[in-house]
Coordinates of C-alpha atoms in Angstrom, one line a residue:
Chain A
X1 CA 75.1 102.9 20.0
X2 CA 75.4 105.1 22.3
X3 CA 74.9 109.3 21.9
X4 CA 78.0 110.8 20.7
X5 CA 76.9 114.1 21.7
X6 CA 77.3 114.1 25.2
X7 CA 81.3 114.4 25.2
X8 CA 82.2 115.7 21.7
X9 CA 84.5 113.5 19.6
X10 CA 83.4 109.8 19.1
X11 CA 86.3 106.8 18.6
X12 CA 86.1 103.9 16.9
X13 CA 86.7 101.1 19.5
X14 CA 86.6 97.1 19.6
X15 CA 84.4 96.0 22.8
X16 CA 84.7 92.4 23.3
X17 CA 85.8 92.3 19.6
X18 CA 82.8 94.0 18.0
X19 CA 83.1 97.1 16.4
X20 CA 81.5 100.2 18.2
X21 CA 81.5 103.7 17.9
X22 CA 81.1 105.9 21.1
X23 CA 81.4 109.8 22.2
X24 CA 81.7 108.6 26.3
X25 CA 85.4 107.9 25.9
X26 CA 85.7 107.5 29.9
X27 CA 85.9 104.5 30.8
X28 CA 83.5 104.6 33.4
X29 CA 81.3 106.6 32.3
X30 CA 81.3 104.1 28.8
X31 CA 79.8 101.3 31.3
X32 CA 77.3 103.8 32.5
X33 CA 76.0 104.6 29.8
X34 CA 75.8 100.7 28.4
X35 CA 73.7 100.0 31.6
X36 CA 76.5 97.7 33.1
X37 CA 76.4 97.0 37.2
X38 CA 79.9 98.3 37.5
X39 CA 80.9 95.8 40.2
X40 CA 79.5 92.7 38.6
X41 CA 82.0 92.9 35.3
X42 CA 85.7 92.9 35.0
X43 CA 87.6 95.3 32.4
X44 CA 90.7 95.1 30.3
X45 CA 91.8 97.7 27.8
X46 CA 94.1 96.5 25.1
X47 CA 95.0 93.3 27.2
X48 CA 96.0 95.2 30.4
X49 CA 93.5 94.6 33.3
X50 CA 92.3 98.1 34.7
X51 CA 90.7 97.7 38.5
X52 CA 87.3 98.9 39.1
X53 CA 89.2 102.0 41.1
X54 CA 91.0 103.3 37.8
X55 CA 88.4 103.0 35.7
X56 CA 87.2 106.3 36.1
X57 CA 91.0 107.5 34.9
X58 CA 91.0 105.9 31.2
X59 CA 90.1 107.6 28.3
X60 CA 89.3 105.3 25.1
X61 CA 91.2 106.1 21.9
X62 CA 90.5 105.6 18.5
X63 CA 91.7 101.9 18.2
X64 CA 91.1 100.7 21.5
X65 CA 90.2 97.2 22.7
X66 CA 87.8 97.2 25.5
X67 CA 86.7 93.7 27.0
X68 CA 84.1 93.2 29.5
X69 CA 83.3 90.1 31.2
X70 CA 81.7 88.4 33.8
X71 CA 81.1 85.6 36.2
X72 CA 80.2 82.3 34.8
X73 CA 80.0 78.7 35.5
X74 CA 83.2 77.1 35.6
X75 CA 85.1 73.8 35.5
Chain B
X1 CA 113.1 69.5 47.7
X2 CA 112.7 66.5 50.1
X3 CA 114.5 63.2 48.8
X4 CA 112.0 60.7 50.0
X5 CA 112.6 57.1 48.3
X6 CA 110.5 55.9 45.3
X7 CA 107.8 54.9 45.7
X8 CA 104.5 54.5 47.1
X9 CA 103.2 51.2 47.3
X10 CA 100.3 49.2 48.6
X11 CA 100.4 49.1 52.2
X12 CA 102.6 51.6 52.8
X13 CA 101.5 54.2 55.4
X14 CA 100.6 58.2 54.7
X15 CA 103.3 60.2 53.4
X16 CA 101.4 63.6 53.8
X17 CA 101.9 65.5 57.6
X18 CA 98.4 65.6 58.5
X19 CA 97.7 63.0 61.1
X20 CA 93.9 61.1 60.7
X21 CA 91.5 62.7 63.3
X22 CA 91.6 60.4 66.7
X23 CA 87.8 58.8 66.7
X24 CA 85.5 60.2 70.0
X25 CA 84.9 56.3 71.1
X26 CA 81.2 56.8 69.8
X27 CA 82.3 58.4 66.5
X28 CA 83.1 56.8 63.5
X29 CA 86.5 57.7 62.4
X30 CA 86.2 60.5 59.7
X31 CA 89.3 61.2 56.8
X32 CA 91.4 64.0 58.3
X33 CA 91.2 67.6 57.6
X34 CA 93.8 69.0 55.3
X35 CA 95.4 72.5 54.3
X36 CA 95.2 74.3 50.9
X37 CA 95.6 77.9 50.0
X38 CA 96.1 79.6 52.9
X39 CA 92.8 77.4 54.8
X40 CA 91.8 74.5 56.4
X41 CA 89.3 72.1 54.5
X42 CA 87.3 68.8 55.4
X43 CA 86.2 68.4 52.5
X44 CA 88.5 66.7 49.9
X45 CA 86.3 67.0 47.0
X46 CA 86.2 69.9 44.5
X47 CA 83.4 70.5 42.5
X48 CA 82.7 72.1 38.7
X49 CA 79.8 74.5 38.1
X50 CA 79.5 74.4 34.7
X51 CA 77.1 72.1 32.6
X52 CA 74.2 71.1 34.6
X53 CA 70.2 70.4 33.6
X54 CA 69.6 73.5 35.7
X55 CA 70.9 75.8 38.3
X56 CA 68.8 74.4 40.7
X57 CA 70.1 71.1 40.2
X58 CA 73.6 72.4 40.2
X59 CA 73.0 73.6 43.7
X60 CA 71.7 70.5 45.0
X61 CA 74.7 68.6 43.8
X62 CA 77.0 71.3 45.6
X63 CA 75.2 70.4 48.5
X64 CA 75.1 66.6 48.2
X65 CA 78.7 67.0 47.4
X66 CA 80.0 68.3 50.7
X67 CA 82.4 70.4 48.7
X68 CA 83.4 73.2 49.9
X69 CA 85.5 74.9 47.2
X70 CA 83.4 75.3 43.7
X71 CA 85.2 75.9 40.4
X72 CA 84.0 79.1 38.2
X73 CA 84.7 81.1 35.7
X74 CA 84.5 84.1 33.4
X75 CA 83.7 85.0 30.0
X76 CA 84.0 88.0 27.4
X77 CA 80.4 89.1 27.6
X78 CA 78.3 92.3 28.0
X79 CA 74.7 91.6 28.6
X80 CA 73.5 89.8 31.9
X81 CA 71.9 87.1 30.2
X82 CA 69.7 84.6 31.9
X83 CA 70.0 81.5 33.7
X84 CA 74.0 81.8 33.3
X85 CA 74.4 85.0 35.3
X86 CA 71.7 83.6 38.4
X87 CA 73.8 80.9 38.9
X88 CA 76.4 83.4 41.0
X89 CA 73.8 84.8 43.2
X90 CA 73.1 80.9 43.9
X91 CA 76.8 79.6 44.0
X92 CA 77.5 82.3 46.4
X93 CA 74.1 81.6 48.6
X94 CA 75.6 78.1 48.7
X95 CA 78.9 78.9 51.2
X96 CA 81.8 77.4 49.1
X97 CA 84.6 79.0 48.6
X98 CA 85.0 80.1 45.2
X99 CA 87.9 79.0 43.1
X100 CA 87.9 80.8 39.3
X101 CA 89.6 79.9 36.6
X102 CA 91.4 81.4 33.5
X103 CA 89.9 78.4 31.2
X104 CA 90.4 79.0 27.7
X105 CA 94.2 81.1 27.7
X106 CA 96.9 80.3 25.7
X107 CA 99.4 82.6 26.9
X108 CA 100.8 83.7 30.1
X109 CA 99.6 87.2 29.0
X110 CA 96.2 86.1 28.6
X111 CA 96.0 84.1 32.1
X112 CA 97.8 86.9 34.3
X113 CA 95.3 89.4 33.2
X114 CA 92.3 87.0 33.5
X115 CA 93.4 86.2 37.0
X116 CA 93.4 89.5 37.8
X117 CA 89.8 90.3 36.9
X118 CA 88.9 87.5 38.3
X119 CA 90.4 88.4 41.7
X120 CA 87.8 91.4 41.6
X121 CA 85.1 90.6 40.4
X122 CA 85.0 86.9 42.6
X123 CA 86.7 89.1 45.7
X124 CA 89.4 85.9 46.5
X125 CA 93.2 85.1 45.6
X126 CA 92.6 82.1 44.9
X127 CA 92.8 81.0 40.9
X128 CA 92.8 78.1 39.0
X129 CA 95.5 78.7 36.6
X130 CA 95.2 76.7 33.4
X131 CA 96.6 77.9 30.2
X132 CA 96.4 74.8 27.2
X133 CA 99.1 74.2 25.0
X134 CA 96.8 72.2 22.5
X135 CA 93.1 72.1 21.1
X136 CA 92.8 68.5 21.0
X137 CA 93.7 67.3 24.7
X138 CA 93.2 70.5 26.4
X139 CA 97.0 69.8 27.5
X140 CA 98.4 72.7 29.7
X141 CA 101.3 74.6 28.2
X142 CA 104.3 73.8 30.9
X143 CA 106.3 77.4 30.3
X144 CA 103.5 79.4 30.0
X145 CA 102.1 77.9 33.0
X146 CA 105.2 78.5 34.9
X147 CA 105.9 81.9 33.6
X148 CA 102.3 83.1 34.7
X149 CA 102.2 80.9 38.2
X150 CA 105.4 82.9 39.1
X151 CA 104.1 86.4 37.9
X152 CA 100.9 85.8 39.8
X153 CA 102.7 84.3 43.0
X154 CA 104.6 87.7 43.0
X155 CA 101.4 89.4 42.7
X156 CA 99.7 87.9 46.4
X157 CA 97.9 84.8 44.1
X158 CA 97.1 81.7 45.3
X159 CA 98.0 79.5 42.5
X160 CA 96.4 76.3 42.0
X161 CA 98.1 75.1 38.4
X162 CA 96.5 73.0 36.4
X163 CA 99.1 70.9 35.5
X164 CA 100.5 67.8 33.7
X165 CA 101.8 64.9 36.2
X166 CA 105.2 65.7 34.7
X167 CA 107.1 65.7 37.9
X168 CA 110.0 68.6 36.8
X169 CA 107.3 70.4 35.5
X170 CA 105.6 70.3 38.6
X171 CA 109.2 71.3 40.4
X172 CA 109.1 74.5 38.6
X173 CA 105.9 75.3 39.4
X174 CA 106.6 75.1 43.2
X175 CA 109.5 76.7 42.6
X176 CA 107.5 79.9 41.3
X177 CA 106.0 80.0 44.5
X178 CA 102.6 77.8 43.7
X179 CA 102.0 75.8 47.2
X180 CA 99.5 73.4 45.7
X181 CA 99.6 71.3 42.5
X182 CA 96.2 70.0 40.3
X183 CA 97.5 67.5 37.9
X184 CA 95.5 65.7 35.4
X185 CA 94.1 62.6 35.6
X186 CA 93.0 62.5 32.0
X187 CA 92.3 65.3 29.6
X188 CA 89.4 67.5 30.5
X189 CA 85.7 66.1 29.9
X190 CA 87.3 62.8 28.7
X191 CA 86.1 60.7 31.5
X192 CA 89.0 58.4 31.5
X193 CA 90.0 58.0 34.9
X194 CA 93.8 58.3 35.8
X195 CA 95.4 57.3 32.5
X196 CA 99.1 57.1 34.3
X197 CA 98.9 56.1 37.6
X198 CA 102.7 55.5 37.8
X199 CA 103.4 59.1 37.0
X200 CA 100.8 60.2 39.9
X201 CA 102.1 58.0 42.1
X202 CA 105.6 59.3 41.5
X203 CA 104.5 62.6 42.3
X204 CA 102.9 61.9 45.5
X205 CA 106.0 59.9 46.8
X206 CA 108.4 62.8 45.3
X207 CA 106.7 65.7 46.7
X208 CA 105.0 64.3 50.2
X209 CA 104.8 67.7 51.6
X210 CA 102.8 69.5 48.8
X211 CA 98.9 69.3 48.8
X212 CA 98.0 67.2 45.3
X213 CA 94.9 67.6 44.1
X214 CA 93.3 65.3 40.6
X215 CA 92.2 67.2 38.4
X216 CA 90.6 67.0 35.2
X217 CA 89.5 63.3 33.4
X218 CA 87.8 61.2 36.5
X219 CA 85.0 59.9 35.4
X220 CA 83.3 57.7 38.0
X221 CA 83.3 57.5 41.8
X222 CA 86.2 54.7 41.0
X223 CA 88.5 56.9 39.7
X224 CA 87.9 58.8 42.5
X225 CA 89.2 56.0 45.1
X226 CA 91.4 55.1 43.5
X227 CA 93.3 59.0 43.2
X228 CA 92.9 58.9 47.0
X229 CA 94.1 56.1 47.7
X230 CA 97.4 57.0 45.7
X231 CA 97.4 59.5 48.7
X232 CA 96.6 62.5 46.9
X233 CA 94.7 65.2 49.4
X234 CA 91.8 65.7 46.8
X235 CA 90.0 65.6 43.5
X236 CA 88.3 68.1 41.8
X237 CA 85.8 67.0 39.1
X238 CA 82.6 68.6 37.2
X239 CA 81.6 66.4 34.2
X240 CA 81.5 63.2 35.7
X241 CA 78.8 64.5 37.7
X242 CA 77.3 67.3 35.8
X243 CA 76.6 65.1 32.7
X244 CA 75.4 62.3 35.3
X245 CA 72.0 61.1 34.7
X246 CA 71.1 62.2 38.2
X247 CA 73.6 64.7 39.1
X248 CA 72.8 65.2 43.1
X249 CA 72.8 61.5 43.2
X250 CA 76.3 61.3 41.4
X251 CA 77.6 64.0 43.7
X252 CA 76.6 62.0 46.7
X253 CA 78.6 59.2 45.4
X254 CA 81.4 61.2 44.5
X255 CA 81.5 61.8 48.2
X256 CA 81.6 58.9 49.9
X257 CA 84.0 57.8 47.2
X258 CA 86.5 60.7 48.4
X259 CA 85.6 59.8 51.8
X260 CA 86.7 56.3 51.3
X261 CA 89.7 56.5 49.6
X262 CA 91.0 58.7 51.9
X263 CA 89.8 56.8 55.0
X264 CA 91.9 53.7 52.9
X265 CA 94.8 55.7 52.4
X266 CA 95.5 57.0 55.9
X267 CA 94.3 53.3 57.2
X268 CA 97.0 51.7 54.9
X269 CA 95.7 49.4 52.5
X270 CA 97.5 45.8 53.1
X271 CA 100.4 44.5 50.7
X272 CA 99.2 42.6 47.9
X273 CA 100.0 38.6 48.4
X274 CA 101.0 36.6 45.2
X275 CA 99.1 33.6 46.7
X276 CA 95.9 32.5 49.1
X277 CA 97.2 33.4 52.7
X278 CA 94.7 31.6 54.9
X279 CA 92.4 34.1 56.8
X280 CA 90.5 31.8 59.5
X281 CA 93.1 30.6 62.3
X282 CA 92.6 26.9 62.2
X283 CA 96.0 24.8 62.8
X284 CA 96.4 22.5 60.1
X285 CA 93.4 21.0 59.0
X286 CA 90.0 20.8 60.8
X287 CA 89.1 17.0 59.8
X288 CA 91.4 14.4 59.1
X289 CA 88.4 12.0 57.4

């Protein structure tokens, strides 16, 4: 769980389906603080793809679906 | 839509534009080089990442394969976990292209917005756009597939559908602006080889002009032929060689397998005779005893 102190008000979010509870409600700044290479994942808020680029522009809200993935082995 | 006549049979010559390489005199002749997405390939084999003893061994069989366009893919996790998450640093140091794909969507929603992420994070156009329309068989949904090829198309993708070998279906797609089509063999993983090879030939002799590339259900090196000598311009395959006993060897064999088809196809394989046709010239017979 990450420290809700650092930006005030925490939400309630789903990240890849599990419940979490966070205070960094920049998108950016979320993966930051969860230790995530930002270039080697791939983000999606509520279904909708946001680029690397406009990450740093969405604020998580109460409710919110974040999913985070990455490269895998493929057939 | 070109009206060539139905169909192709054995013997006939190469419907597809590309012309075999003219053999140096001291050179074997090699299958020709083709086009797909936006590139020019020699090697007709594509080859799946996924399921192998060990990423080592996975790159070995890339090598011993030829290929030069790997499947990969993506999935919902957070934590860089362990030998799954090396393998890209080991794909990459391998020089195929890369060709993701949006395995496991059901919806048009789901694959658009997969693609998508997987155009960043992979840094290529190119996807492998499957969305299943059932659990059991793995068999793609035809209007989702369509509705999502033609949103991507519009987007700058290079759409390579994973398809059925439903020829309208197949129309649509090309009509949403996909330049290549994948159909399937066989469902996924099932090893079957190619389970309607009327239907695949009926594609191939329908649509002469489109790269057609088997994918999904070969199972051995014979299935293999056997697609490339229906004249399609490649085959891309991962279990039949991942869940090999030997992999690297099975990936070599895939190989020359793709390499001889191919080398049949554009040599034209002779028509089939009902009876004995007498191969050694003799007039009549040799003895008269």
């Amino acid at each position: 769980m990450t420290d809700i102190a650092s930006t005030g008000t925490a939400v309630r979010i789903l990240v890849n389906g599990e419940p979490r509870q966070t205070g960094l409600t920049n998108l950016a700044a979320w993966l930051d603080g969860e230790g995530l290479d930002a270039a080697a994942v791939a983000t999606a808020v509520n279904g909708d793809f946001v680029p690397r680029a406009a990450r740093d522009g969405i604020t998580l809200r109460d409710g919110d679906r974040l999913d985070v993935f990455r490269a895998i082995v493929g057939g | 839509m070109n009206d060539h006549t139905m169909p192709a049979v054995a013997g006939s010559t190469p419907m597809s534009s590309s012309p075999p390489s003219s053999p140096s005199p001291s050179a074997p002749p090699s299958p020709s080089s083709w086009r797909v997405g936006g590139v020019e390939l020699h090697s007709r084999f594509f080859l799946g990442t996924a399921g192998y003893p060990s990423p080592q061994i996975l790159v070995q069989a890339i090598e011993a394969s030829g290929a030069q366009v790997v499947t990969v893919g993506l999935k919902r996790q957070l934590a860089h976990g362990g030998a799954a998450s090396d393998f890209y640093a080991l794909v990459k140091a391998s020089g195929a292209r890369l060709l993701p794909n949006t395995a496991g969507c059901t919806t048009a929603r789901e694959a658009t917005t997969l693609a998508r992420m997987a155009r960043e994070l992979f840094g290529t156009t190119w996807i492998k756009l499957e969305v299943v329309g059932d659990d059991y068989t793995l068999q793609p949904d035809p209007f989702e597939l369509v509705s999502a090829a033609r949103e991507l198309a519009r987007d700058g993708f290079e759409v390579f559908p994973y398809c059925t070998d439903d020829l309208v279906t197949c129309r649509r797609l090309l009509d949403a602006g996909c330049t290549v089509l994948m159909p399937w063999g066989a469902p996924i993983g099932s090893g079957q080889g190619l389970i309607n090879p009327y239907a695949l030939k009926t594609l191939r002799a329908r649509l002469p002009d489109v790269p057609l590339i088997v994918d999904a259900g070969i199972g051995s090196p014979m299935d293999a032929v056997q697609a490339m000598e229906l004249g399609y311009d490649a085959v891309l395959l991962n279990s039949a060689v991942a869940q090999a006993t030997d992999p690297v060897r099975m990936a070599r064999a895939f190989r020359l397998a793709v390499d001889a088809g191919r080398l049949a196809w554009e040599a034209g394989v002779m028509a089939e005779q009902s009876m004995a046709v007498p191969t050694t010239p003799v007039t009549g017979r040799p003895f008269v005893l």
